Coordinates of C-alpha atoms in Angstrom, one line a residue:
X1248 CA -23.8 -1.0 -5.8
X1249 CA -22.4 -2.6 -9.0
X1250 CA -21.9 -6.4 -9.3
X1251 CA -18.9 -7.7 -8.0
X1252 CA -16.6 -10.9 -7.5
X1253 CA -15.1 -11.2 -3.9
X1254 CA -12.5 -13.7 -2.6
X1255 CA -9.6 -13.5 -0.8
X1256 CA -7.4 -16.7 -1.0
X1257 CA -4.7 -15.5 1.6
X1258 CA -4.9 -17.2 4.7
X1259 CA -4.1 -14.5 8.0
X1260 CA -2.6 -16.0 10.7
X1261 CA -2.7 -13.5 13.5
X1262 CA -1.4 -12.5 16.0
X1263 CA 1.9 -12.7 18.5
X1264 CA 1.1 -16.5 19.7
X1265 CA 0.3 -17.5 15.9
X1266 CA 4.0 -19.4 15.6
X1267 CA 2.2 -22.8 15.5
X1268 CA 0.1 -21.2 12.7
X1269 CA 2.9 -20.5 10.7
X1270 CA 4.6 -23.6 11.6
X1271 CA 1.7 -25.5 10.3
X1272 CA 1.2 -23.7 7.3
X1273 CA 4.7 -24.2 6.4
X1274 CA 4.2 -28.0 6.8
X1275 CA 1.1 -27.6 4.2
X1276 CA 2.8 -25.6 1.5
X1277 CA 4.4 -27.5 -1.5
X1278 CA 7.7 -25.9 -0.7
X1279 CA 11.1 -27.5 -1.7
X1280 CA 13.2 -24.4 -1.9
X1281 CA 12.7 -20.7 -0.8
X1282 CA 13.8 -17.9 -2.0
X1283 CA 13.9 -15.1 1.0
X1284 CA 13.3 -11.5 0.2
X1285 CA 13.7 -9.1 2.7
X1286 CA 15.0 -5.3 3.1
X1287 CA 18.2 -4.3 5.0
X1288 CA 18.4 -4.4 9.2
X1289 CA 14.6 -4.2 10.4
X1290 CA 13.5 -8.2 9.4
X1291 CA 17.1 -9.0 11.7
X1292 CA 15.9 -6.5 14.5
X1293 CA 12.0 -7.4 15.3
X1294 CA 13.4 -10.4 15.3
X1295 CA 11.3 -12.1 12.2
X1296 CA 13.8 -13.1 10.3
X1297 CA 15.3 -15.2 12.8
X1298 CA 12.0 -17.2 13.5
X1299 CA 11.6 -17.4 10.2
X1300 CA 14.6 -19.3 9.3
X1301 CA 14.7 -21.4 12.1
X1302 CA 11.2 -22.6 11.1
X1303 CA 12.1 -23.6 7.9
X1304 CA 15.9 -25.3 9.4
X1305 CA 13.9 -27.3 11.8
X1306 CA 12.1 -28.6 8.8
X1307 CA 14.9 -29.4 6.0
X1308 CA 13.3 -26.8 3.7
X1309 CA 16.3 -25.3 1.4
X1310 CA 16.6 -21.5 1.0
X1311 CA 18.4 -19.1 -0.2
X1312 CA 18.5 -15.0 0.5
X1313 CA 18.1 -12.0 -1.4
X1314 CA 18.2 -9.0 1.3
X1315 CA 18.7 -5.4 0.3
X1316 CA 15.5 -4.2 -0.6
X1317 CA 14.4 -0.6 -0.5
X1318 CA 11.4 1.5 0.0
X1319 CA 9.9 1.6 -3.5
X1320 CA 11.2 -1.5 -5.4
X1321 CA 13.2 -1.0 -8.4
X1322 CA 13.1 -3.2 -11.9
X1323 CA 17.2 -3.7 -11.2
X1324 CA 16.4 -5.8 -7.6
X1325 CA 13.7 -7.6 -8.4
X1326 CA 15.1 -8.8 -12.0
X1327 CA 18.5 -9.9 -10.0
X1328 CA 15.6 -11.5 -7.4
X1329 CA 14.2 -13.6 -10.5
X1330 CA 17.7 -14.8 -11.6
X1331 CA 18.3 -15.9 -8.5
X1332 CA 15.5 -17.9 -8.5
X1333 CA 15.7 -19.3 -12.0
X1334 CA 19.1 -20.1 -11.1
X1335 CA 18.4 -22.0 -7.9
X1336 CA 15.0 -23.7 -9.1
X1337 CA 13.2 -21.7 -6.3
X1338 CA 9.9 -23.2 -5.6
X1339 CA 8.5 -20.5 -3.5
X1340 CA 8.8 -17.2 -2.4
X1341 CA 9.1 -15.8 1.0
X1342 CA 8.6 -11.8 2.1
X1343 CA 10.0 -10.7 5.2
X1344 CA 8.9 -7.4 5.8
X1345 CA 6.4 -4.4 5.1
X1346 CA 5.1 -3.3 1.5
X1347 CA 8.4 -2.6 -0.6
X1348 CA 9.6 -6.4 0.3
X1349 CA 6.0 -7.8 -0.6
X1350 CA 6.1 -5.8 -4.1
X1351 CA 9.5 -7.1 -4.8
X1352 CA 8.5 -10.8 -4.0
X1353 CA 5.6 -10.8 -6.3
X1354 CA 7.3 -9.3 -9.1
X1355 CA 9.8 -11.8 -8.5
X1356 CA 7.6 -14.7 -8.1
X1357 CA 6.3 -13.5 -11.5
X1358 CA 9.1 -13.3 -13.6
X1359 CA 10.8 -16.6 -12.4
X1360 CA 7.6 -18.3 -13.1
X1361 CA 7.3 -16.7 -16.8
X1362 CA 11.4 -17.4 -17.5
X1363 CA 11.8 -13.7 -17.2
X1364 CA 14.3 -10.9 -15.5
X1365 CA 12.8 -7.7 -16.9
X1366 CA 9.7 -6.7 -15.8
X1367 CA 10.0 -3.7 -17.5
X1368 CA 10.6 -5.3 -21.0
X1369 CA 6.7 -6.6 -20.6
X1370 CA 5.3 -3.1 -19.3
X1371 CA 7.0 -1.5 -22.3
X1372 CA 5.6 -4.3 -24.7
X1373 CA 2.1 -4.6 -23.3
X1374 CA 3.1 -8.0 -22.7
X1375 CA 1.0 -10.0 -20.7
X1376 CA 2.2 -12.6 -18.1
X1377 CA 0.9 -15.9 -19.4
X1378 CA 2.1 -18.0 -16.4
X1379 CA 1.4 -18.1 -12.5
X1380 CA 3.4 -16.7 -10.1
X1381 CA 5.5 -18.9 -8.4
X1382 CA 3.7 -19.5 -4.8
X1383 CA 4.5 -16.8 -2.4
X1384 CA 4.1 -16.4 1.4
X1385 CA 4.4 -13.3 3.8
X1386 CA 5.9 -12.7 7.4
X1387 CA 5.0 -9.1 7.9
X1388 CA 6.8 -6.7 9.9
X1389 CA 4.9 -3.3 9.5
X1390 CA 1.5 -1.7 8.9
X1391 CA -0.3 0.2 6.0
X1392 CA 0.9 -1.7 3.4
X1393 CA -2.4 -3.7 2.6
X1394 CA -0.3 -6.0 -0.2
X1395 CA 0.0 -8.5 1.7
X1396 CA -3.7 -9.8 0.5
X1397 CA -3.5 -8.9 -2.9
X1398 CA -2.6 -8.9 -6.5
X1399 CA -1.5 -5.2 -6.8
X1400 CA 2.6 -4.4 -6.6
X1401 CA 4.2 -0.8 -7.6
X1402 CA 7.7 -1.2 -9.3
X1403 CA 10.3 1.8 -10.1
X1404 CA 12.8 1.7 -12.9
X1405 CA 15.5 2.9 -11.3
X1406 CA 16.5 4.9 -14.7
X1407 CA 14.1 7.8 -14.3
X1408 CA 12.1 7.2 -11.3
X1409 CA 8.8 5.8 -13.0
X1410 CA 6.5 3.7 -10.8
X1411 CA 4.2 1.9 -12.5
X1412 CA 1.4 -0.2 -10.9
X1413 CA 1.0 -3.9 -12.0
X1414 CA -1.4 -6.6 -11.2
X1415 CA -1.6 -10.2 -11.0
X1416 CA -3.8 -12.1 -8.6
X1417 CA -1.6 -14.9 -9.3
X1418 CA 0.5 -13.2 -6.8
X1419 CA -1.6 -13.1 -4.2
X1420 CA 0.2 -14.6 -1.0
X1421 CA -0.9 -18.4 -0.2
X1422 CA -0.4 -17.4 3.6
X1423 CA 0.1 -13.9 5.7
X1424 CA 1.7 -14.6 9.4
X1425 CA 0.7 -10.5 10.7
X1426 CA 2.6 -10.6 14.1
X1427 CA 1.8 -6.9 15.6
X1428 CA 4.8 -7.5 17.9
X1429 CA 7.0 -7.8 14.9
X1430 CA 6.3 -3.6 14.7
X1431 CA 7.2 -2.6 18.1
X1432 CA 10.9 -1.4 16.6
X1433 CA 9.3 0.7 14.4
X1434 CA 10.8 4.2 14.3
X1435 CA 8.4 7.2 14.6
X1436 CA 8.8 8.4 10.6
X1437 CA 8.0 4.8 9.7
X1438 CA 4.8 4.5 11.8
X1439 CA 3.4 7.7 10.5
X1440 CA 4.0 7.0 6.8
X1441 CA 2.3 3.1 7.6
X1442 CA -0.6 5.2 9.2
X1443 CA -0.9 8.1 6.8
X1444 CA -1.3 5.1 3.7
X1445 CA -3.7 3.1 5.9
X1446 CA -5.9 6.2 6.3
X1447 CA -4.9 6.7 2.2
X1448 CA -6.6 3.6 0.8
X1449 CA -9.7 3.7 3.1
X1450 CA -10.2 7.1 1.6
X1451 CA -9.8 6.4 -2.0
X1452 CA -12.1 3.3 -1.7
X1453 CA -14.4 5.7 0.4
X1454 CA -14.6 8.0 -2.4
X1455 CA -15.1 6.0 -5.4
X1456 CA -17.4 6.9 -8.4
X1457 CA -20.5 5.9 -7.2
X1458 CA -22.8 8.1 -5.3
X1459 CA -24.7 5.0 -3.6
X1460 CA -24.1 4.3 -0.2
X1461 CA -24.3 1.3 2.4
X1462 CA -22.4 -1.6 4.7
X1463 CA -18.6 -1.1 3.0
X1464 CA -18.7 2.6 3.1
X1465 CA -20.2 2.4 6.8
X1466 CA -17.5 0.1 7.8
X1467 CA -14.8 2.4 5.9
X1468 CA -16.2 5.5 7.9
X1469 CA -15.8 3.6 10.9
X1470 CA -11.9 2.4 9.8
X1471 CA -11.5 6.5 9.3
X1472 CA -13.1 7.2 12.4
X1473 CA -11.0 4.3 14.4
X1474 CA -7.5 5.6 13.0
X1475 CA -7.9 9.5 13.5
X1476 CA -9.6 8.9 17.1
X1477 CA -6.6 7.2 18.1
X1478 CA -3.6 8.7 16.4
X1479 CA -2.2 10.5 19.3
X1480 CA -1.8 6.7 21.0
X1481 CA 1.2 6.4 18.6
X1482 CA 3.5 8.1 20.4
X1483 CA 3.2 5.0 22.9
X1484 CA 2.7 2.8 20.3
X1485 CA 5.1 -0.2 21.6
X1486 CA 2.9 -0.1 25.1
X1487 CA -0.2 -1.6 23.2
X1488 CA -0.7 -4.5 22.0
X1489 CA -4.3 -3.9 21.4
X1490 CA -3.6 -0.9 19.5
X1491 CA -0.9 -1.9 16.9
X1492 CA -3.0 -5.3 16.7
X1493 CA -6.3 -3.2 15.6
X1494 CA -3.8 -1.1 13.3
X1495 CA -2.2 -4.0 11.2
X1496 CA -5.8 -5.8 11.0
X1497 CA -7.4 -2.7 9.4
X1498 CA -4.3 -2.2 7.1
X1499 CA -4.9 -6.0 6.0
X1500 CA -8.6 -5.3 5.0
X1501 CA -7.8 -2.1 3.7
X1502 CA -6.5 -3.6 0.2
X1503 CA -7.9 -6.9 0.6
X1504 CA -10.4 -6.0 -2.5
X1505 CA -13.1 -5.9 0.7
X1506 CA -13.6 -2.4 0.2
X1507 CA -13.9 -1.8 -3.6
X1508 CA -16.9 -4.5 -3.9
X1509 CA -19.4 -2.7 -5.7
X1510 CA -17.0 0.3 -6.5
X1511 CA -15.4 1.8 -9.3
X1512 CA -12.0 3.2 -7.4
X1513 CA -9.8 5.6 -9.9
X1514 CA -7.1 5.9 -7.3
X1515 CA -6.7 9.1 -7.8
X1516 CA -4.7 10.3 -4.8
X1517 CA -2.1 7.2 -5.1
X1518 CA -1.5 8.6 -9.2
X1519 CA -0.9 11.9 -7.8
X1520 CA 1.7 10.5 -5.0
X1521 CA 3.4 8.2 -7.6
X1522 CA 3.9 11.5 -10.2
X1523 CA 5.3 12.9 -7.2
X1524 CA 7.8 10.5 -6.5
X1525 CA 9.0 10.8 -9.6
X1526 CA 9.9 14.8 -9.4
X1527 CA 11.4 14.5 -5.6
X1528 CA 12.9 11.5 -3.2
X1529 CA 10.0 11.1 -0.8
X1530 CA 8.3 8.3 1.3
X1531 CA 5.3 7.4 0.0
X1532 CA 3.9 8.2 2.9
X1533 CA 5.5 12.1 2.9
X1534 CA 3.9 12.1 -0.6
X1535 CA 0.6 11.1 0.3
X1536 CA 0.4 14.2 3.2
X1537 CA 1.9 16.5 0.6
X1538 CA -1.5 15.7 -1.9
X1539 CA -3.6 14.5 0.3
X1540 CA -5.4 17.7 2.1
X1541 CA -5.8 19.6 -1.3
X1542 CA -7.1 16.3 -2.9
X1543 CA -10.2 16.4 0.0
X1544 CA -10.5 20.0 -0.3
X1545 CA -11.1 19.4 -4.2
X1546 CA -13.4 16.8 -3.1
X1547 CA -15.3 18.7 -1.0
X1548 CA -16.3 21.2 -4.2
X1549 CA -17.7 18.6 -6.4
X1550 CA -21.1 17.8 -6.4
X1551 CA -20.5 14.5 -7.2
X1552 CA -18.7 13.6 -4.4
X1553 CA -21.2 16.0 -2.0
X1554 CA -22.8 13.0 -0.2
X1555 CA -20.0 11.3 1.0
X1556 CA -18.0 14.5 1.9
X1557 CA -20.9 15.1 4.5
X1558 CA -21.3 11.8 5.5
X1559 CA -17.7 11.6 6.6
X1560 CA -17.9 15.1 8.0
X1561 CA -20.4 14.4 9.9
X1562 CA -18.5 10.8 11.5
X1563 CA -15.6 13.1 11.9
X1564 CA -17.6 16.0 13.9
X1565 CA -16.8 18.7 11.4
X1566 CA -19.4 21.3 10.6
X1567 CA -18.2 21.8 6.9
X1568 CA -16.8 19.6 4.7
X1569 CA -14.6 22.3 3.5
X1570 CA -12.7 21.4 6.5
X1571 CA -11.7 18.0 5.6
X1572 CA -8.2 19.1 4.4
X1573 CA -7.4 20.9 7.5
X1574 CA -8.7 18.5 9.7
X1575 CA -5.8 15.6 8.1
X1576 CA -3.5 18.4 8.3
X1577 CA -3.9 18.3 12.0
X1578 CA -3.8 15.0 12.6
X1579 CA -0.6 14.5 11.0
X1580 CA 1.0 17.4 13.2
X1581 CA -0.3 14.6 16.2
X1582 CA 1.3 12.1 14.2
X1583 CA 4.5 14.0 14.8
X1584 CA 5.2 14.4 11.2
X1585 CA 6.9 17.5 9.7
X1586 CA 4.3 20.8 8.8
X1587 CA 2.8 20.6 5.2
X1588 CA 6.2 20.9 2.7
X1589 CA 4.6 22.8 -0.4
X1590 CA 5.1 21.6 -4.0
X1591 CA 6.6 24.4 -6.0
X1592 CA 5.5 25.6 -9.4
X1593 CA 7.4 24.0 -11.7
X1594 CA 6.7 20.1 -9.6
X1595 CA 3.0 21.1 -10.1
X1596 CA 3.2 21.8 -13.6
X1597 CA 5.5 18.5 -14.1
X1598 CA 3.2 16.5 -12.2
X1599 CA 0.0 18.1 -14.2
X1600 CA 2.1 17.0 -17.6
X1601 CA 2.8 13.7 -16.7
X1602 CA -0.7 12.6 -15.3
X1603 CA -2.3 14.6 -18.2
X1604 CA -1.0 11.9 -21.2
X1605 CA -2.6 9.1 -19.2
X1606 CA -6.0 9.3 -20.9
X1607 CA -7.1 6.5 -19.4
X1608 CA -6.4 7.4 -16.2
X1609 CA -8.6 10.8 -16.8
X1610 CA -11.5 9.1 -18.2
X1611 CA -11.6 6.7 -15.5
X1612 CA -11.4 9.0 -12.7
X1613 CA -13.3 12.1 -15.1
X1614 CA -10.9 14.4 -14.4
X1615 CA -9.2 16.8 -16.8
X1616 CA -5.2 19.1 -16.4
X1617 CA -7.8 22.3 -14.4
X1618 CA -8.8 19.5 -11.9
X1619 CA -5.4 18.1 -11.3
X1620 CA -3.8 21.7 -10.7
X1621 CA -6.6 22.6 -8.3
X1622 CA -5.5 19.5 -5.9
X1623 CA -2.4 20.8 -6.0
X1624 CA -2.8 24.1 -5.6
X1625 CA -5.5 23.5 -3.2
X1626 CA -7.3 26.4 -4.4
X1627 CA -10.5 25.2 -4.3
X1628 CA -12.6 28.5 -4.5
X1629 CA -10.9 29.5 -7.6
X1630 CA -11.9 25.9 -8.7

């Protein structure tokens, strides 16, 4: 296990009775006015934005809105999001909503506090943010987004499709209210992308670059274990509470830096997704069952991920570990997701291009352009 830093700032407040949390939190928080980020119809339907705003009427606390936002957050919203703000003399920031709406807020929260509307303008420049974010807080309405208790946000320019991955932990939410009851309108599609990215980040923490083993990677297994065993319960996932409370609690530590202590995590399935995205309109979820199979299938050939490819085989009953990729692929069928859609030729070769000019991605993750193709291909004994 390498040496490590570990702290995680966010405060949860949990649960469907945690109202008075919230309400007290609000109270604590320096806020004079809020600026609300959320996406298009579910924040009015679950019923969040409507609690929201009536806790923050009830206490005199100025906001304004800036609704609208879509899955994958683009540079156009969230620099019209910072105007706002810097137009207003925002004070805080306030997501209602899953991952996309989180992203956006912190990007926001960023560039308002750094007199900014471009985010792009500083990737492009290798600029680095020299002040805090503006103070941001959460209300989340889904699982598997994880951002909620972190620094990490994934913006696209809307121009060409490009997501790239910042990181602040300056933008790490003061405060997460995680209401499971807030995800009961959920539609089906939704629910299996939030699950398919839970089971996504567990994996890629699971499989980082060390060979040494011990208490994170056996609570990860037992994450993995958790979410497959009881993926058929979400075709009835409104009837449990206890279910979709278990679900948004393990997508919360998921990305809360818990389970990279002592890792070195190249991220190489969510690289793969992202070059993805940019070739075809998907979820992020679709993408990560398009990659993900042949990505444990390559895994399962390396020696230097043999031990933990039998250590999960084993916590997943599998005789082989060569039977990883099916064994997803399954899973997602229960998940009621559509069959395996294949990546043509030329979206492999794109994809293999792209990833291959980030050398510092290879390095990090030690992979070179044969290694990418076999994932894709998923042609692991020509490999």
């Amino acid at each position: 296990m390498l040496d490590f830093a570990f702290s995680m700032p966010t405060r949860i407040l949990f649960g469907s009775g945690a109202r008075s949390l919230l309400e007290r939190e609000l109270d604590e928080q320096p806020v004079a006015k809020v600026l609300l980020v959320y996406g298009r119809e579910s924040a009015r339907l679950n019923g969040s934005y409507d609690d929201t705003t009536g806790l923050l009427e009830a206490r005199g606390i100025a906001y304004l809105e800036h609704p609208g936002c879509r899955e994958d957050p683009d540079d156009e919203f969230v620099g019209a999001g910072a105007e706002l703000a810097l137009d207003h003399g925002v004070d805080f920031v306030l997501a209602i909503g899953g991952g996309s709406v989180i992203d956006a807020a912190k990007a926001i929260a960023l560039l308002a506090a750094n007199q900014a509307r471009d985010i792009w303008a500083y990737h492009t420049a290798r600029q680095d943010f020299t002040a805090p974010a503006l103070p941001l807080g959460v209300v989340l309405t889904t699982t598997g987004t994880g951002t909620e208790v972190n620094g990490g946000f994934v913006i696209r320019r809307r121009a060409d499709n490009e997501k790239i991955a910042f990181s602040s932990l300056s933008t790490r939410p003061r405060f997460a209210y995680c209401n499971p009851d807030y995800t009961i309108t959920l539609p089906p599609q939704v629910l299996a992308d939030n699950y398919t990215d839970i089971l996504s980040h567990l994996l890629e923490q699971y499989f980082s670059m060390e060979d040494s083993t011990g208490i994170v990677d056996a609570i990860i297994l037992e994450a993995i274990h958790y979410l497959l065993k009881n993926t058929p319960a979400l075709q009835t996932w409104k009837d449990s509470y206890g279910f979709r409370a278990n679900t948004m609690f393990v997508s919360t530590l998921s990305l809360s830096y818990l389970f990279s202590c002592g890792k070195k995590v190249p991220w190489i399935l969510h690289y793969l997704t992202h070059a993805l995205a940019a070739r075809r309109p998907i979820s992020h979820g679709a993408s990560l069952r398009v990659v993900m199979p042949g990505w444990l299938v390559w895994l399962s050939g390396k020696p230097a991920y043999a031990t933990r490819t039998r250590q999960l085989s084993d916590k997943l009953a599998l005789s082989d570990a060569s039977q990883l990729g099916q064994h997803f692929l399954d899973h997602f069928a229960l998940m009621g997701c559509d069959p395996h859609p294949l990546l043509s030729d030329t979206e492999k070769a794109q994809m293999v291009a792209r990833l291959s000019t980030d050398t510092d991605f290879l390095a990090r993750a030690n992979l070179d352009a044969r290694d990418l193709r076999c994932i894709l291909d998923w042609t692991h004994h020509a490999c």
